């Protein structure tokens, strides 16, 4: 049986810690129920949450399976270059979302990211994006659920189907009952539990290898060698652990992929739309950028510790795959007690990821598909009920896709990679539409469609072996870049040939058209300098640049 | 609500905006209480485990009394969350969100 060697020695107290967490999560869902009376209460927390809550939920929604397990694996495989996924591949895009794009999202009162496309362009563009987002979210929810079940099976010895059903039932319960408030509050809680689980692993790991200096010496002697300790050295060619040129890192990862993911992914942006005013909405992704700066301390460092302490790590299959870096350290280093907290943190991270997918899905399904195209003009209570049923539907389909994923785990990984490439043309369409008022509705539709088709075709040609790339990462850089260029070119060609929208229709949606009030809903205290989105954002970007200096 | 700086109107968005005055969001509890409570509970459990840790468990963690340290840290963190809520209770919702036409 695979994973037998990873089995943790959990005792009753560890299970008590885990059980206490599950009870709390469900309690939060039930307690959030009394705050739901309208559909906006259910889907957007009534636009009432403070910035620190939405900010931590924003970062937590991304701390899913891929993030914790995957980034520790990347740390062990690629070394310090993994930091690019945080400092250039996330922080600048999060700051850009808060400073530049959030005024359009929050100020226009749209209820979802696809809805912005309906107002700015037309219904076909909207439907295209709403459908692809909805499909992607249920598929990815299934992948997250399957990953959760795999960890529970390997670490705790639970049968796969039990783990799938238990995980799904808990997420289903707290979102159906508590809506987005249930999801967001649990994400904030999960953020702290995840840290409480990962910090002890990191601390004991560092003690074991003799502190930071001991770790650096050990990495020099490992198969990564000196190159494992540098983020930018040798990026003038592709002769570095990541196999990436600095141009690819800056433009592919830092610009197209990262801006595509962080600025247009509704599962993320939804957290900011639930903030209580414009200032809080703009600060949401920027507050999230600060924990994001420091998360590599508890993912990349354990990855490196695993590399130098676990003999044979990096096997193609079995217990010693890179993906098991953190579970292996937990098994080897944590005594009962903190072990229970660490397992709880790991499970919390998987549930956070799935909950973000499900709560993004139910909103887009209800507002952007059901209300806009299938049953318009019903009462608000009706859409609230539809949202609850959509949540049930998403989780049930997610269980189905989890079992498909069980049969084709590689294929599901590919699907996830594929959807990440879809974000690049979407980002191009958004950014041109926000800053070029002349861009027409038809141009928006064709930019999005053709850009997506280009990235899709390149991906399929690569997978079919027709076109070769050095790595999956290189393919995604190129796919995203080409899709972005295609969207720009299509917009430039079609716009002059078609009729523009009237200026009044673009108020609040396009830069320079007015209609956005950055200060109209300020609360006492929001004027303080330490709550200025621009200042906070610039400090975050400066810190990201400074942090690179010791690991250049 | 002022009229000089309004974004473009849309019937679907307006219909849900109108429902906002029925919103029950103000009844949402404060999450700091839950975070504080859970971490105080974890802190007490893990600190107690740490006090009674055997030599084998301390050796497994490279000689660090990790349960004791982690337990006390979580306890302090939980108490700080509760203290924060006690010192700075949630700000009341802005009046213009409650009564748009008052």
XYZ file of C-alpha atoms in Angstrom:
654
model
C 0.000 0.000 0.000
C 1.543 3.328 -0.952
C 2.187 5.793 1.823
C 2.533 3.102 4.495
C 5.990 4.435 5.338
C 4.639 7.911 5.941
C 2.192 6.838 8.645
C 2.400 9.195 11.598
C 2.289 7.983 15.137
C -0.763 9.999 16.193
C -2.075 9.473 19.722
C -5.350 10.409 21.416
C -4.252 13.946 22.243
C -3.253 14.607 18.626
C -6.710 13.465 17.566
C -8.239 15.696 20.234
C -6.460 18.699 18.665
C -7.715 17.689 15.217
C -11.264 17.099 16.460
C -11.304 20.445 18.275
C -10.430 22.130 14.999
C -13.200 20.391 13.030
C -15.747 21.314 15.708
C -14.597 24.966 15.650
C -14.798 25.145 11.853
C -18.366 23.846 11.871
C -19.236 26.161 14.764
C -18.016 29.162 12.785
C -20.258 28.117 9.902
C -23.326 27.825 12.127
C -22.585 31.063 13.960
C -22.212 32.959 10.669
C -25.709 31.884 9.645
C -27.507 34.541 11.665
C -25.761 37.238 9.609
C -27.305 36.020 6.331
C -30.552 37.505 5.122
C -29.830 38.614 1.543
C -27.888 37.139 -1.341
C -25.136 39.730 -0.857
C -24.828 38.547 2.756
C -24.366 35.000 1.476
C -22.071 35.618 -1.498
C -20.149 38.739 -0.402
C -20.537 38.776 3.396
C -22.818 41.797 2.995
C -19.704 43.821 2.024
C -19.042 44.330 5.702
C -15.669 42.820 6.645
C -12.607 44.689 7.962
C -9.433 44.730 5.878
C -7.313 42.530 8.128
C -9.942 39.743 7.896
C -10.322 39.920 4.112
C -6.549 40.294 3.721
C -5.729 37.146 5.684
C -8.538 35.277 3.887
C -7.041 36.457 0.591
C -3.677 34.898 1.368
C -5.269 31.829 2.977
C -7.443 31.078 -0.066
C -4.169 30.571 -1.920
C -2.530 28.485 0.843
C -4.105 25.320 -0.475
C -2.642 21.951 -1.273
C -0.418 23.129 -4.102
C 1.042 25.927 -2.093
C 2.258 24.214 1.075
C 3.147 20.783 -0.268
C 4.172 22.043 -3.710
C 6.373 24.935 -2.608
C 8.226 22.787 -0.060
C 8.740 20.283 -2.893
C 10.030 23.071 -5.142
C 12.325 24.207 -2.328
C 13.870 20.752 -2.155
C 14.076 20.425 -5.937
C 15.082 23.935 -7.077
C 16.443 25.515 -3.881
C 16.307 29.245 -3.230
C 14.989 29.980 -6.744
C 11.594 28.894 -5.399
C 11.461 32.350 -3.780
C 10.613 33.768 -7.217
C 7.108 32.332 -6.827
C 6.607 34.643 -3.852
C 8.666 37.800 -4.215
C 8.363 38.463 -7.927
C 5.619 35.978 -8.790
C 3.042 37.205 -6.264
C 3.776 40.379 -4.298
C 3.930 42.884 -7.211
C 0.691 41.527 -8.705
C -1.105 41.664 -5.351
C -0.017 45.275 -4.865
C -1.086 46.152 -8.423
C -4.512 44.613 -7.810
C -4.967 46.712 -4.686
C -3.711 50.028 -5.994
C -4.758 50.036 -9.647
C -7.522 47.494 -10.324
C -9.546 47.344 -7.117
C -11.104 50.808 -7.612
C -12.755 49.459 -10.793
C -13.864 46.172 -9.239
C -15.141 47.561 -5.951
C -16.226 50.973 -7.226
C -18.473 49.558 -9.970
C -20.222 47.353 -7.347
C -19.881 44.292 -9.569
C -20.600 41.101 -7.672
C -17.979 38.989 -9.442
C -15.041 39.246 -11.820
C -17.007 37.901 -14.822
C -19.669 40.532 -14.130
C -17.085 43.248 -14.788
C -16.743 41.804 -18.301
C -20.528 41.993 -18.809
C -20.562 45.694 -17.984
C -17.346 46.607 -19.778
C -17.884 44.484 -22.898
C -20.953 42.355 -23.632
C -22.879 39.258 -22.643
C -20.987 36.738 -24.848
C -17.640 37.773 -23.265
C -19.271 37.460 -19.871
C -20.783 34.042 -20.532
C -17.514 32.689 -21.952
C -15.621 33.729 -18.836
C -18.347 32.720 -16.367
C -18.608 29.219 -17.829
C -14.865 28.584 -18.014
C -14.422 29.878 -14.467
C -17.245 27.712 -13.134
C -15.918 24.557 -14.804
C -12.363 25.259 -13.654
C -13.439 25.809 -10.048
C -15.298 22.502 -9.654
C -12.465 20.593 -11.319
C -9.849 22.234 -9.115
C -12.035 21.704 -6.042
C -11.951 17.999 -6.913
C -8.168 18.077 -7.228
C -7.858 19.767 -3.829
C -10.217 17.230 -2.305
C -8.251 14.339 -3.752
C -4.985 15.802 -2.461
C -6.568 16.161 0.984
C -7.676 12.539 0.906
C -4.240 11.337 -0.183
C -2.581 13.078 2.762
C -5.156 11.731 5.209
C -4.659 8.272 3.804
C -0.864 8.425 3.916
C -0.503 10.121 7.300
C -3.477 8.808 9.228
C -4.295 5.602 7.391
C -7.858 6.617 6.575
C -9.385 4.890 3.537
C -9.411 7.214 0.532
C -13.186 7.404 0.149
C -13.743 8.112 3.856
C -11.289 10.976 3.694
C -12.911 12.389 0.533
C -16.397 12.274 2.031
C -15.380 13.666 5.441
C -13.404 16.541 3.897
C -16.203 17.369 1.454
C -18.912 17.164 4.118
C -17.163 19.652 6.398
C -16.545 22.187 3.634
C -20.106 21.695 2.369
C -21.575 22.264 5.814
C -19.801 25.463 6.688
C -20.248 27.134 3.301
C -23.882 26.123 2.746
C -24.782 27.323 6.216
C -22.419 30.222 6.765
C -21.921 31.442 3.192
C -18.863 33.500 2.322
C -18.598 34.738 5.916
C -18.268 31.119 7.030
C -15.605 30.530 4.362
C -13.664 33.728 5.061
C -13.739 33.431 8.844
C -12.516 29.876 8.581
C -9.784 30.969 6.184
C -8.523 33.485 8.749
C -8.545 30.771 11.398
C -6.835 28.375 8.986
C -4.118 30.915 8.282
C -3.044 30.903 11.928
C -3.438 27.135 12.368
C -1.336 26.496 9.246
C 1.423 28.711 10.656
C 1.165 27.068 14.082
C 1.687 23.733 12.334
C 4.557 24.756 10.059
C 6.652 26.890 12.425
C 7.625 23.995 14.753
C 8.672 21.872 11.741
C 10.848 24.726 10.491
C 12.396 25.502 13.884
C 13.320 21.912 14.723
C 14.491 21.344 11.152
C 16.871 24.292 11.469
C 18.109 23.086 14.865
C 18.807 19.675 13.358
C 20.979 21.038 10.542
C 22.821 23.537 12.765
C 20.956 26.759 12.049
C 20.953 28.814 8.863
C 24.724 28.512 8.352
C 24.585 24.770 8.867
C 21.747 24.557 6.344
C 23.690 26.573 3.763
C 26.783 24.376 4.197
C 24.685 21.246 3.879
C 22.930 22.531 0.739
C 26.354 23.255 -0.839
C 27.222 19.582 -0.313
C 23.864 18.359 -1.640
C 22.965 17.594 -5.231
C 21.786 21.211 -5.702
C 25.195 22.571 -4.713
C 26.027 26.280 -4.519
C 23.379 27.017 -7.188
C 20.680 25.998 -4.711
C 21.447 29.083 -2.618
C 21.060 31.756 -5.281
C 17.927 33.284 -6.775
C 19.347 35.259 -9.703
C 22.862 33.928 -10.354
C 23.268 32.198 -13.720
C 19.865 33.335 -14.931
C 21.596 34.903 -17.962
C 21.249 31.398 -19.393
C 19.040 28.492 -18.424
C 21.897 26.716 -16.610
C 20.320 27.037 -13.159
C 18.166 24.702 -11.033
C 14.874 26.143 -12.322
C 16.063 26.102 -15.945
C 14.728 29.624 -16.417
C 16.238 32.736 -18.023
C 15.785 35.996 -16.100
C 13.581 37.297 -18.915
C 11.288 34.331 -18.390
C 11.261 34.904 -14.641
C 10.521 38.619 -14.880
C 8.043 38.668 -17.772
C 6.655 35.132 -17.801
C 6.338 34.417 -14.091
C 6.500 37.939 -12.647
C 4.222 39.611 -15.157
C 1.932 37.455 -17.268
C 1.401 34.361 -15.102
C 1.317 36.120 -11.769
C -0.776 39.120 -12.791
C -3.140 36.753 -14.578
C -3.637 34.638 -11.480
C -3.812 37.277 -8.758
C -5.783 40.019 -10.484
C -8.496 38.114 -12.369
C -9.045 34.953 -10.315
C -12.434 35.496 -8.704
C -11.739 32.946 -5.948
C -9.166 35.513 -4.751
C -10.807 38.815 -5.744
C -14.082 37.774 -4.047
C -12.357 38.202 -0.663
C -11.649 41.842 -1.456
C -15.183 42.479 -2.763
C -16.514 41.462 0.659
C -14.589 44.269 2.389
C -16.611 46.992 4.069
C -15.450 49.986 2.034
C -13.193 51.051 -0.818
C -10.183 51.601 1.411
C -10.519 48.139 2.995
C -11.040 46.513 -0.424
C -7.872 48.127 -1.798
C -5.875 47.150 1.278
C -7.067 43.502 1.125
C -4.508 42.154 -1.375
C -1.830 44.497 -0.018
C -2.268 43.280 3.553
C -2.109 39.760 2.099
C 1.219 40.597 0.448
C 2.975 40.926 3.818
C 2.384 37.334 5.004
C 3.151 36.252 1.434
C 6.629 37.794 1.810
C 7.344 35.565 4.807
C 5.553 32.299 3.937
C 8.640 30.920 2.120
C 10.332 30.778 5.549
C 7.992 27.929 6.481
C 7.809 26.229 3.062
C 11.160 26.672 1.280
C 13.305 26.207 4.421
C 11.592 22.897 5.363
C 12.040 21.836 1.724
C 15.787 22.495 1.940
C 16.022 20.805 5.342
C 14.287 17.748 3.902
C 16.711 17.752 0.978
C 19.756 17.558 3.246
C 18.351 15.323 6.000
C 16.130 12.788 4.242
C 18.310 10.314 2.378
C 17.134 9.579 -1.140
C 14.581 12.402 -1.328
C 13.635 13.101 -4.919
C 12.528 9.636 -6.017
C 10.203 9.383 -9.017
C 7.573 7.516 -7.028
C 6.919 6.108 -3.565
C 7.411 7.786 -0.190
C 10.524 9.751 -1.099
C 8.999 12.050 -3.721
C 9.713 15.749 -3.300
C 6.017 16.269 -2.563
C 6.439 14.430 0.731
C 9.122 16.793 2.052
C 6.944 18.312 4.794
C 5.126 15.083 5.820
C 8.518 13.319 6.109
C 9.895 16.036 8.394
C 6.741 15.911 10.497
C 7.189 12.160 10.892
C 10.871 12.434 11.791
C 10.948 15.524 14.002
C 7.634 16.227 15.736
C 6.612 14.612 19.026
C 2.916 14.069 19.828
C 1.260 17.352 20.632
C 2.833 19.660 18.053
C 2.379 16.737 15.664
C -1.386 17.031 16.109
C -1.193 20.777 15.455
C 0.903 20.214 12.322
C -1.501 17.600 10.910
C -4.400 19.942 11.684
C -2.584 22.768 9.892
C -1.989 20.609 6.835
C -5.634 19.510 6.644
C -6.708 23.120 7.246
C -4.691 24.209 4.225
C -6.392 21.664 1.964
C -9.831 22.686 3.165
C -8.982 26.374 2.691
C -8.099 25.738 -0.933
C -11.263 23.770 -1.658
C -13.495 26.249 0.190
C -12.153 29.110 -1.926
C -13.023 27.194 -5.115
C -16.512 26.307 -3.899
C -17.408 29.801 -2.661
C -16.130 31.339 -5.905
C -18.159 28.840 -7.903
C -21.483 29.293 -6.133
C -21.362 33.073 -6.619
C -20.515 32.949 -10.327
C -23.039 30.178 -10.927
C -25.857 32.076 -9.213
C -25.238 35.679 -10.298
C -23.473 35.187 -13.623
C -25.136 32.099 -15.060
C -28.471 31.469 -13.322
C -29.596 35.067 -12.754
C -28.133 36.495 -15.965
C -29.155 33.799 -18.462
C -31.482 31.160 -17.036
C -33.953 32.592 -14.475
C -33.685 36.395 -14.390
C -36.008 38.665 -12.412
C -36.707 36.453 -9.402
C -36.610 37.623 -5.796
C -33.403 37.958 -3.835
C -34.481 35.093 -1.554
C -34.767 32.871 -4.607
C -31.148 33.538 -5.587
C -30.048 32.944 -2.018
C -31.628 29.477 -2.217
C -30.032 28.866 -5.614
C -26.661 29.758 -4.074
C -27.077 27.189 -1.312
C -28.039 24.491 -3.826
C -25.161 25.497 -6.095
C -22.835 24.921 -3.140
C -24.234 21.424 -2.659
C -23.920 20.781 -6.392
C -20.307 22.010 -6.489
C -19.270 19.765 -3.617
C -21.019 16.706 -5.059
C -19.408 17.282 -8.467
C -16.128 17.916 -6.629
C -16.392 14.474 -5.018
C -16.933 13.060 -8.514
C -13.902 14.833 -9.938
C -11.873 13.733 -6.905
C -12.534 10.139 -7.881
C -11.673 10.882 -11.502
C -8.481 12.481 -10.209
C -7.773 9.308 -8.252
C -7.683 7.403 -11.522
C -5.794 10.004 -13.542
C -3.792 12.027 -11.053
C -1.343 13.226 -13.707
C -4.103 14.338 -16.035
C -5.676 16.363 -13.262
C -2.360 18.081 -12.615
C -2.258 18.985 -16.277
C -5.781 20.366 -16.182
C -4.803 22.601 -13.300
C -1.739 23.838 -15.178
C -3.927 24.428 -18.200
C -6.397 26.633 -16.371
C -3.553 28.684 -14.998
C -2.582 29.470 -18.592
C -6.173 30.594 -19.291
C -5.583 33.479 -16.910
C -3.063 35.194 -19.183
C -5.488 36.160 -21.999
C -8.070 37.076 -19.382
C -5.627 39.449 -17.725
C -4.735 40.975 -21.115
C -8.418 41.568 -21.886
C -8.970 43.155 -18.484
C -5.975 45.421 -18.491
C -6.606 46.762 -22.002
C -10.292 47.177 -21.254
C -9.579 49.096 -18.061
C -7.160 51.558 -19.625
C -8.256 51.944 -23.244
C -11.781 53.333 -23.351
C -12.028 52.900 -27.140
C -11.725 49.085 -26.903
C -15.024 47.691 -28.169
C -17.245 44.914 -26.868
C -16.531 42.686 -29.866
C -12.795 43.242 -29.481
C -13.116 42.115 -25.861
C -14.860 38.914 -26.867
C -12.408 37.962 -29.607
C -9.343 38.911 -27.528
C -10.457 36.594 -24.777
C -11.493 33.747 -27.070
C -8.501 33.795 -29.430
C -6.004 34.373 -26.613
C -7.407 31.360 -24.790
C -7.336 29.234 -27.951
C -3.673 30.113 -28.532
C -2.590 29.076 -25.036
C -4.755 25.963 -25.266
C -3.325 24.929 -28.655
C 0.264 25.483 -27.573
C -0.369 23.414 -24.468
C -1.925 20.546 -26.438
C 0.868 20.634 -29.043
C 3.440 20.463 -26.234
C 1.655 17.586 -24.508
C 1.232 15.823 -27.851
C 4.982 16.064 -28.430
C 4.718 18.282 -31.544
C 6.576 21.231 -29.935
C 9.367 20.757 -27.407
C 10.200 22.841 -24.328
C 12.842 22.360 -21.612
C 10.233 22.045 -18.874
C 6.542 22.428 -18.077
C 7.446 25.759 -16.535
C 9.028 26.991 -19.764
C 5.920 25.924 -21.692
C 3.679 27.870 -19.332
C 5.871 30.996 -19.688
C 5.582 30.790 -23.467
C 1.903 29.850 -23.485
C 1.017 32.730 -21.206
C 3.206 35.183 -23.112
C 1.838 34.230 -26.547
C -1.735 34.328 -25.286
C -1.126 37.790 -23.865
C 0.343 39.080 -27.143
C -2.505 37.508 -29.140
C -5.112 39.222 -26.979
C -3.367 42.592 -27.404
C -3.037 42.233 -31.182
C -6.651 41.103 -31.625
C -7.876 44.038 -29.555
C -5.807 46.462 -31.627
C -7.061 45.032 -34.940
C -10.779 44.611 -34.172
C -11.357 47.801 -32.181
C -11.006 50.266 -35.112
C -13.414 48.146 -37.171
C -16.249 48.032 -34.644
C -18.432 50.528 -32.810
C -17.255 51.750 -29.374
C -19.442 51.876 -26.264
C -20.891 55.207 -25.168
C -18.941 57.099 -22.502
C -21.817 56.942 -19.964
C -21.747 53.136 -20.138
C -18.088 53.104 -19.158
C -18.290 55.275 -16.067
C -16.621 53.573 -13.121
C -15.271 50.798 -15.357
C -12.495 52.455 -17.355
C -9.573 54.645 -16.318
C -10.174 58.356 -16.851
C -13.964 58.068 -17.274
C -14.814 59.183 -13.719
C -17.490 57.470 -11.671
C -15.046 56.141 -9.094
C -15.075 57.600 -5.644
C -12.025 56.521 -3.665
C -12.970 58.498 -0.566
C -16.783 58.518 -0.531
C -17.272 55.727 1.987
C -14.256 56.270 4.260
C -14.556 55.429 7.914
C -12.904 57.275 10.756
C -9.294 56.137 10.881
C -8.964 55.220 7.206
C -7.201 58.505 6.519
C -4.258 57.511 8.733
C -1.009 57.204 6.774
C -0.540 53.574 7.817
C -3.833 52.721 6.115
C -2.853 54.250 2.783
C -3.050 51.509 0.117
C -0.394 53.153 -2.045
C 2.135 53.535 0.770
C 1.534 50.011 2.139
C 1.824 48.598 -1.374
C 5.080 50.358 -2.160
C 6.611 49.182 1.128
C 5.646 45.570 0.300
C 7.303 45.760 -3.128
C 10.414 47.402 -1.652
C 10.667 44.647 0.967
C 10.385 41.972 -1.727
C 13.308 43.585 -3.573
C 15.386 43.962 -0.376
C 14.807 40.337 0.631
C 16.498 39.198 -2.576
C 19.824 40.836 -1.612
C 21.142 38.115 0.753
C 20.163 35.316 -1.658
C 21.155 36.979 -4.941
C -25.703 58.791 -1.486
C -24.319 61.477 -3.760
C -25.192 61.594 -7.419
C -22.293 63.459 -8.954
C -19.948 60.491 -9.030
C -21.952 57.381 -9.828
C -20.663 54.439 -11.855
C -22.690 53.140 -14.797
C -26.032 51.587 -13.760
C -26.965 47.955 -14.253
C -30.355 46.431 -13.374
C -28.974 43.176 -11.944
C -26.474 44.946 -9.703
C -29.033 47.548 -8.640
C -31.509 44.873 -7.579
C -29.021 43.307 -5.164
C -27.801 46.732 -4.003
C -31.364 47.584 -3.014
C -31.503 44.447 -0.901
C -28.498 45.757 1.016
C -30.731 47.666 3.423
C -32.136 44.326 4.614
C -28.605 43.041 5.175
C -28.012 41.187 8.418
C -24.236 41.493 8.087
C -24.035 43.680 11.195
C -25.015 40.597 13.226
C -21.808 38.801 12.267
C -19.745 37.834 15.321
C -16.110 38.823 15.795
C -13.668 36.176 14.532
C -11.001 37.304 17.018
C -12.953 35.616 19.790
C -12.875 32.258 17.951
C -9.188 32.488 17.041
C -8.336 33.508 20.600
C -10.451 30.720 22.086
C -9.042 27.965 19.872
C -5.441 29.029 20.432
C -5.885 29.305 24.201
C -7.288 25.751 24.172
C -4.429 24.488 21.955
C -1.930 26.348 24.103
C -3.175 24.737 27.310
C -3.280 21.222 25.802
C 0.137 21.406 24.153
C 1.808 23.121 27.149
C 0.518 20.360 29.432
C 1.840 17.730 27.008
C 5.133 19.627 27.025
C 5.411 19.621 30.818
C 5.046 15.837 30.890
C 7.183 15.104 27.793
C 9.479 12.109 28.192
C 13.166 12.046 27.248
C 12.345 10.138 24.041
C 9.998 12.842 22.838
C 12.488 15.617 23.578
C 15.203 13.661 21.795
C 12.970 13.202 18.747
C 12.720 16.999 18.501
C 16.530 17.394 18.515
C 16.571 18.188 22.247
C 14.147 21.113 21.906
C 11.212 21.129 24.350
C 9.058 21.984 21.366
C 5.719 21.128 22.962
C 6.416 23.475 25.856
C 7.580 26.325 23.631
C 4.885 25.876 20.996
C 2.216 25.484 23.684
C 3.214 28.639 25.526
C 3.501 30.594 22.257
C 0.015 29.546 21.177
C -1.350 30.398 24.630
C 0.174 33.889 24.494
C -1.036 34.405 20.926
C -4.571 33.342 21.856
C -4.623 35.673 24.860
C -3.320 38.555 22.719
C -6.179 38.007 20.242
C -8.712 38.143 23.084
C -6.995 41.217 24.540
C -7.094 42.942 21.133
C -10.805 42.317 20.843
C -11.364 43.556 24.382
C -9.343 46.750 23.849
C -10.566 47.522 20.321
C -14.082 46.136 19.797
C -15.346 46.000 16.203
C -16.089 49.414 14.728
C -19.828 50.051 14.319
C -20.974 49.929 10.672
C -20.894 53.238 8.823
C -24.264 55.000 9.066
C -24.580 55.588 5.297
C -24.490 51.830 4.710
C -27.293 51.219 7.164
C -29.797 53.855 6.100
C -29.147 54.959 2.523
C -32.042 57.383 2.422
C -32.262 58.500 6.027
